[in-house]
Tab-separated table of C-alpha atoms in Angstrom:
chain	number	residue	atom	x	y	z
N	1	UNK	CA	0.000	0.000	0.000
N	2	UNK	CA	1.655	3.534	-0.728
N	3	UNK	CA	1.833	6.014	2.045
N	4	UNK	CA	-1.367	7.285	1.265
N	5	UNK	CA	-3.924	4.285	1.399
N	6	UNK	CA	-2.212	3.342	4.667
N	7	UNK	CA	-2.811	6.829	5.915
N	8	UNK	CA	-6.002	7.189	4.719
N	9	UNK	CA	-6.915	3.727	6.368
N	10	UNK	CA	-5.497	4.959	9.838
N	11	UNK	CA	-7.168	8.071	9.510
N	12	UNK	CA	-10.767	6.176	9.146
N	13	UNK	CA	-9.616	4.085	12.229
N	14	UNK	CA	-9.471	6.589	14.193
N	15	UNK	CA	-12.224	8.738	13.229
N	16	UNK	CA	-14.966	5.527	13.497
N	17	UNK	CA	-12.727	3.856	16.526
N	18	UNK	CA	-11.656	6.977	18.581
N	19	UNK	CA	-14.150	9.837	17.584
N	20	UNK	CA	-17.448	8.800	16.087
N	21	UNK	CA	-17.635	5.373	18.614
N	22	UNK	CA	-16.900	7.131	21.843
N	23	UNK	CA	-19.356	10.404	20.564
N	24	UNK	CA	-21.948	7.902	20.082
N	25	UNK	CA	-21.736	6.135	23.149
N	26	UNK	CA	-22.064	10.032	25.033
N	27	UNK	CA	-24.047	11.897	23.164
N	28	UNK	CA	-26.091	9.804	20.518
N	29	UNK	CA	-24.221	10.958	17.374
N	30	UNK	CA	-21.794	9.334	15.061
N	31	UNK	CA	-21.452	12.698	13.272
N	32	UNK	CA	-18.169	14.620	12.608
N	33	UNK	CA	-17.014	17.974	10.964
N	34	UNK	CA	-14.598	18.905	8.807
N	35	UNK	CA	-12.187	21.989	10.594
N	36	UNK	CA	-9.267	23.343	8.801
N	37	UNK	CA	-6.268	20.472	9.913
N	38	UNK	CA	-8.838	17.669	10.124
N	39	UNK	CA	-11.644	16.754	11.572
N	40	UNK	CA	-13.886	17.216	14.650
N	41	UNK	CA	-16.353	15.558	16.893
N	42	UNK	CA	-19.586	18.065	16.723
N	43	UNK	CA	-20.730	16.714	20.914
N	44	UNK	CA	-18.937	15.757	23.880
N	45	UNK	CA	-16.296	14.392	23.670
N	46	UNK	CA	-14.495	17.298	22.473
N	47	UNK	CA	-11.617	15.618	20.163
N	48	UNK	CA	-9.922	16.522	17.231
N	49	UNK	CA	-7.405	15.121	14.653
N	50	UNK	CA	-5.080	17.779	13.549
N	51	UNK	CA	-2.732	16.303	10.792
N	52	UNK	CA	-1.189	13.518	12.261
N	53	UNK	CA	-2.114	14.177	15.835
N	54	UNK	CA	-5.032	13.519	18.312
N	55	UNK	CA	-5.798	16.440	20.584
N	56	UNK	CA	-7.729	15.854	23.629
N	57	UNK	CA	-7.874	18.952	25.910
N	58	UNK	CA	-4.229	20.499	26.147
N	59	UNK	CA	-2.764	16.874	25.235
N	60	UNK	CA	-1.373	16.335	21.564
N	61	UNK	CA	-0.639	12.442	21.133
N	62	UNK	CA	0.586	11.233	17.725
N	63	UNK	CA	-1.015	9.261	15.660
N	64	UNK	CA	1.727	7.460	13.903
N	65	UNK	CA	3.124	4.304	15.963
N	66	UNK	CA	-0.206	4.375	18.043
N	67	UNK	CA	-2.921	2.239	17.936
N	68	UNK	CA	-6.957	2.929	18.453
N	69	UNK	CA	-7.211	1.634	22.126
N	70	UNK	CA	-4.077	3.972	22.827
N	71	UNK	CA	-5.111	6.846	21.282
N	72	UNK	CA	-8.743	6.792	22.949
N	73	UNK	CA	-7.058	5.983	26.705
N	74	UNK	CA	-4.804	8.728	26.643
N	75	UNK	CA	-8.098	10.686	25.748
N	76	UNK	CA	-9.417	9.440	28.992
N	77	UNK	CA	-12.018	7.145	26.734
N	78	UNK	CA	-13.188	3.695	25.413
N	79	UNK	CA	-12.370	2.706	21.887
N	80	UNK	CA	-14.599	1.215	19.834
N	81	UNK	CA	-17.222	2.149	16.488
N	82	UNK	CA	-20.587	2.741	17.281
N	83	UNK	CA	-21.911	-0.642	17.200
N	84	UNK	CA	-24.801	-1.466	15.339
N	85	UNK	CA	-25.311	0.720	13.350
N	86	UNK	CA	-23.669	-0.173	10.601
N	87	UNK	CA	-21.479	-2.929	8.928
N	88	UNK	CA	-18.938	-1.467	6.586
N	89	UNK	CA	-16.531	0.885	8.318
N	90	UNK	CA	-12.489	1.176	8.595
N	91	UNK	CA	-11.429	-2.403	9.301
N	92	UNK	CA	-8.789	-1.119	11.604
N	93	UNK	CA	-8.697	-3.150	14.629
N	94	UNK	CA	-8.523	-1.550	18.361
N	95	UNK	CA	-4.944	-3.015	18.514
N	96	UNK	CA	-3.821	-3.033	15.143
N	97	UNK	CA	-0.325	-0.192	14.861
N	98	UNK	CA	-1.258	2.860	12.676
N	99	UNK	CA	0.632	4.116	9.919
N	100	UNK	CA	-0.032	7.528	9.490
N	101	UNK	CA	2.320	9.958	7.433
N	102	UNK	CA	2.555	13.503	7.811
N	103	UNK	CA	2.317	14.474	4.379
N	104	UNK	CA	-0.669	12.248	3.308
N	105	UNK	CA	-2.514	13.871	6.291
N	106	UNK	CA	-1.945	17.160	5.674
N	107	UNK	CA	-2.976	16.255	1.724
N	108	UNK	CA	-6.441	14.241	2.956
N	109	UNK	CA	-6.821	17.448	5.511
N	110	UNK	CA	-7.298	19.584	2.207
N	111	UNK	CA	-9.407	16.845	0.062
N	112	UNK	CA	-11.523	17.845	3.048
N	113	UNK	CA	-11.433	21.466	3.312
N	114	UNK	CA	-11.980	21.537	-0.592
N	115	UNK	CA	-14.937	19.410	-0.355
N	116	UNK	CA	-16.507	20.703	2.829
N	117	UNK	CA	-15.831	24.501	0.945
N	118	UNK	CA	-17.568	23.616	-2.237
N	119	UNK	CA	-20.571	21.886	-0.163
N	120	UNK	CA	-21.379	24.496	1.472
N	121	UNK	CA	-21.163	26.981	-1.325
N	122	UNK	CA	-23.397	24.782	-3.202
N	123	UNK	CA	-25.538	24.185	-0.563
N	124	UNK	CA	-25.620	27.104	2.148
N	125	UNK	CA	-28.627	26.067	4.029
N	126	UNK	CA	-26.747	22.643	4.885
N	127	UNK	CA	-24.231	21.385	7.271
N	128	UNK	CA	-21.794	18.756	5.886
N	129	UNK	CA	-20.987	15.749	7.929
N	130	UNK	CA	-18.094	13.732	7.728
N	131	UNK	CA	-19.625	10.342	8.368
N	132	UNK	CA	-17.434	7.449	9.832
N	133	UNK	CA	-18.926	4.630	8.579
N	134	UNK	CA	-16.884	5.832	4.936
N	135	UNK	CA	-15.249	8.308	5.801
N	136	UNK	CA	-16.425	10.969	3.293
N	137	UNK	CA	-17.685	14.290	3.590
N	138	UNK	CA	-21.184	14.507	2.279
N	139	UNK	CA	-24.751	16.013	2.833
N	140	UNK	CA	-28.319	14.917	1.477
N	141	UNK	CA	-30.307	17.452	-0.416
N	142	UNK	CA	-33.578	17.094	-2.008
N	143	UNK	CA	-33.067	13.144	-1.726
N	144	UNK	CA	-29.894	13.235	-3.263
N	145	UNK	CA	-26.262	12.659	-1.785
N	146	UNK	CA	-23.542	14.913	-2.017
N	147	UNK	CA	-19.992	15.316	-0.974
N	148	UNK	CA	-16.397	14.321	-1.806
N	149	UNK	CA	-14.786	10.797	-0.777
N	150	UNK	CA	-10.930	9.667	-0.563
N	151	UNK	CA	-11.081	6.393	-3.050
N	152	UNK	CA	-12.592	3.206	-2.687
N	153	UNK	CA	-13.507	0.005	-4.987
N	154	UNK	CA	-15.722	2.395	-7.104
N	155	UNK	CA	-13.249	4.856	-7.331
N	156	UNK	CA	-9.615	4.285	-6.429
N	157	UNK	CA	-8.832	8.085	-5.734
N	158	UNK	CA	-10.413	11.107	-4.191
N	159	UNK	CA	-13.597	12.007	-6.205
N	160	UNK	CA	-16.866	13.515	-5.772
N	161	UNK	CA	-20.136	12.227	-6.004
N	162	UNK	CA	-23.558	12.373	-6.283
N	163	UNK	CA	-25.719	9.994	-5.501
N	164	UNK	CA	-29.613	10.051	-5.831
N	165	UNK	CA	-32.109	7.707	-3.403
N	166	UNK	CA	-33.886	6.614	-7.046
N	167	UNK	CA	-31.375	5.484	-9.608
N	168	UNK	CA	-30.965	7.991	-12.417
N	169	UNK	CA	-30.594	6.790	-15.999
N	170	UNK	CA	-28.010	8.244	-18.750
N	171	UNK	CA	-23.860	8.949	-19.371
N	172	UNK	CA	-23.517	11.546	-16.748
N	173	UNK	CA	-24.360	8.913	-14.250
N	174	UNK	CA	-21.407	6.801	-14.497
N	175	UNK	CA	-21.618	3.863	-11.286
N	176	UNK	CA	-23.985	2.313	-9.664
N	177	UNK	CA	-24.670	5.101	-6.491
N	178	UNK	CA	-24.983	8.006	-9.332
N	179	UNK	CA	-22.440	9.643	-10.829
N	180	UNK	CA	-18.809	10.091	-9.537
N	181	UNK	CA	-15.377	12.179	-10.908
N	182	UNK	CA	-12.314	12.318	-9.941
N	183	UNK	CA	-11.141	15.585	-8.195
N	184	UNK	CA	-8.179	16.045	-10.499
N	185	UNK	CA	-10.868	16.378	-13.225
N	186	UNK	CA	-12.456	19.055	-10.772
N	187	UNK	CA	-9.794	21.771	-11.208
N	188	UNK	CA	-10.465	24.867	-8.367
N	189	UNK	CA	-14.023	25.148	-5.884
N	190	UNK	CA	-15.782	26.845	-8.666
N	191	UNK	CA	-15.435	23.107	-10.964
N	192	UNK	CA	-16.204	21.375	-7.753
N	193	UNK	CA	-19.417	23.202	-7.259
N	194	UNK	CA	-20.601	23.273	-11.017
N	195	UNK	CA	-20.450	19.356	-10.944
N	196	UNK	CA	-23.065	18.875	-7.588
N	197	UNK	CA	-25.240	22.246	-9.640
N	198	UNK	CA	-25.219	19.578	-12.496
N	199	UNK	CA	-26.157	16.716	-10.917
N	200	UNK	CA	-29.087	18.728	-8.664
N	201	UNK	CA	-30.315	19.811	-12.070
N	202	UNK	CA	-29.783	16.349	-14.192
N	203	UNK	CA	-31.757	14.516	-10.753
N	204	UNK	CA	-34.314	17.423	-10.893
N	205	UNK	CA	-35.139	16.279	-14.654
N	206	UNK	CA	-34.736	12.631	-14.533
């Protein structure tokens, strides 16, 4: 795996084993936000991953070398996904060492900040979520999904998406969800947001 995937895998780890799980267990939500850095929980606990690092309080712990149980102890917490609720999710066990490189952090930081920018410029009346469970940023808009993901089977790099409930017909929607491209097809916010305008109005007509 390059330094990327791993990081990218770590990274979902310990947003579903250390943020979302915990969150869920204290305040209901599996929810997270997209800051500048990284990402947040939205409700108690108050944690945050800031490029490669966990910060709890005043405590910065590194998230390279570490693994999920570590991480969420030295937070004074559990780890663990919300259980239940859903099946796919990170694969990272509690115990398993992540691999988490500086670089590939700071890179998945702005795949973040770029989509959570051009959701909410699309879409100013909505809040986007980074959901655990795939770790994507996304929101849901006139029963359609939007947001931008980090690569998976459909798509083996960071794309964006846009997926309606009721499966459109047609070339612009190109996999099975709804229609997906690759961010380096998406040059600048302005490209970003004309492709979720397009989709709106190709779901609108469909």
């Amino acid at each position: 795996m390059t330094a990327l995937e791993t990081t990218r895998r770590s990274l979902h780890g310990v947003a579903e084993l250390v943020l979302a799980g915990p969150q869920y267990r204290q305040s209901g939500t599996i929810r997270l936000a997209v800051v500048p850095g990284g990402f947040v929980t939205v409700k108690d606990p108050d944690l945050r991953v800031n490029g490669s690092e966990l910060v709890a309080g005043d405590r910065q712990v590194p998230l390279n070398g570490a693994t999920c149980r570590e991480l969420a102890a030295a937070a004074g917490l559990d780890a663990g996904g919300p259980e239940g609720l859903y099946e796919d999710g990170s694969g990272v066990g509690l115990d398993e060492v992540l691999d988490v490189d500086a670089e590939s952090a700071r890179y998945i930081a702005d795949v973040f900040g770029r989509g959570h920018e051009a959701l909410t410029g699309f879409a100013p009346e909505t809040t986007p979520v980074l959901w655990p469970e795939h770790f994507d940023v996304g929101i849901s808009l006139d029963e359609v999904n939007y947001g931008v993901a980090l690569g998976d089977a459909h798509v083996d790099e960071p794309y964006a998406y846009a997926g309606p409930w009721e499966p459109r017909q047609g070339p612009f929607w190109n996999v099975t969800f709804g229609a997906a491209r690759p961010l380096r097809q998406l040059d600048g916010p302005a490209a970003l947001r004309d492709f979720f305008t397009e989709a709106r109005e190709r779901a609108a007509r469909s």
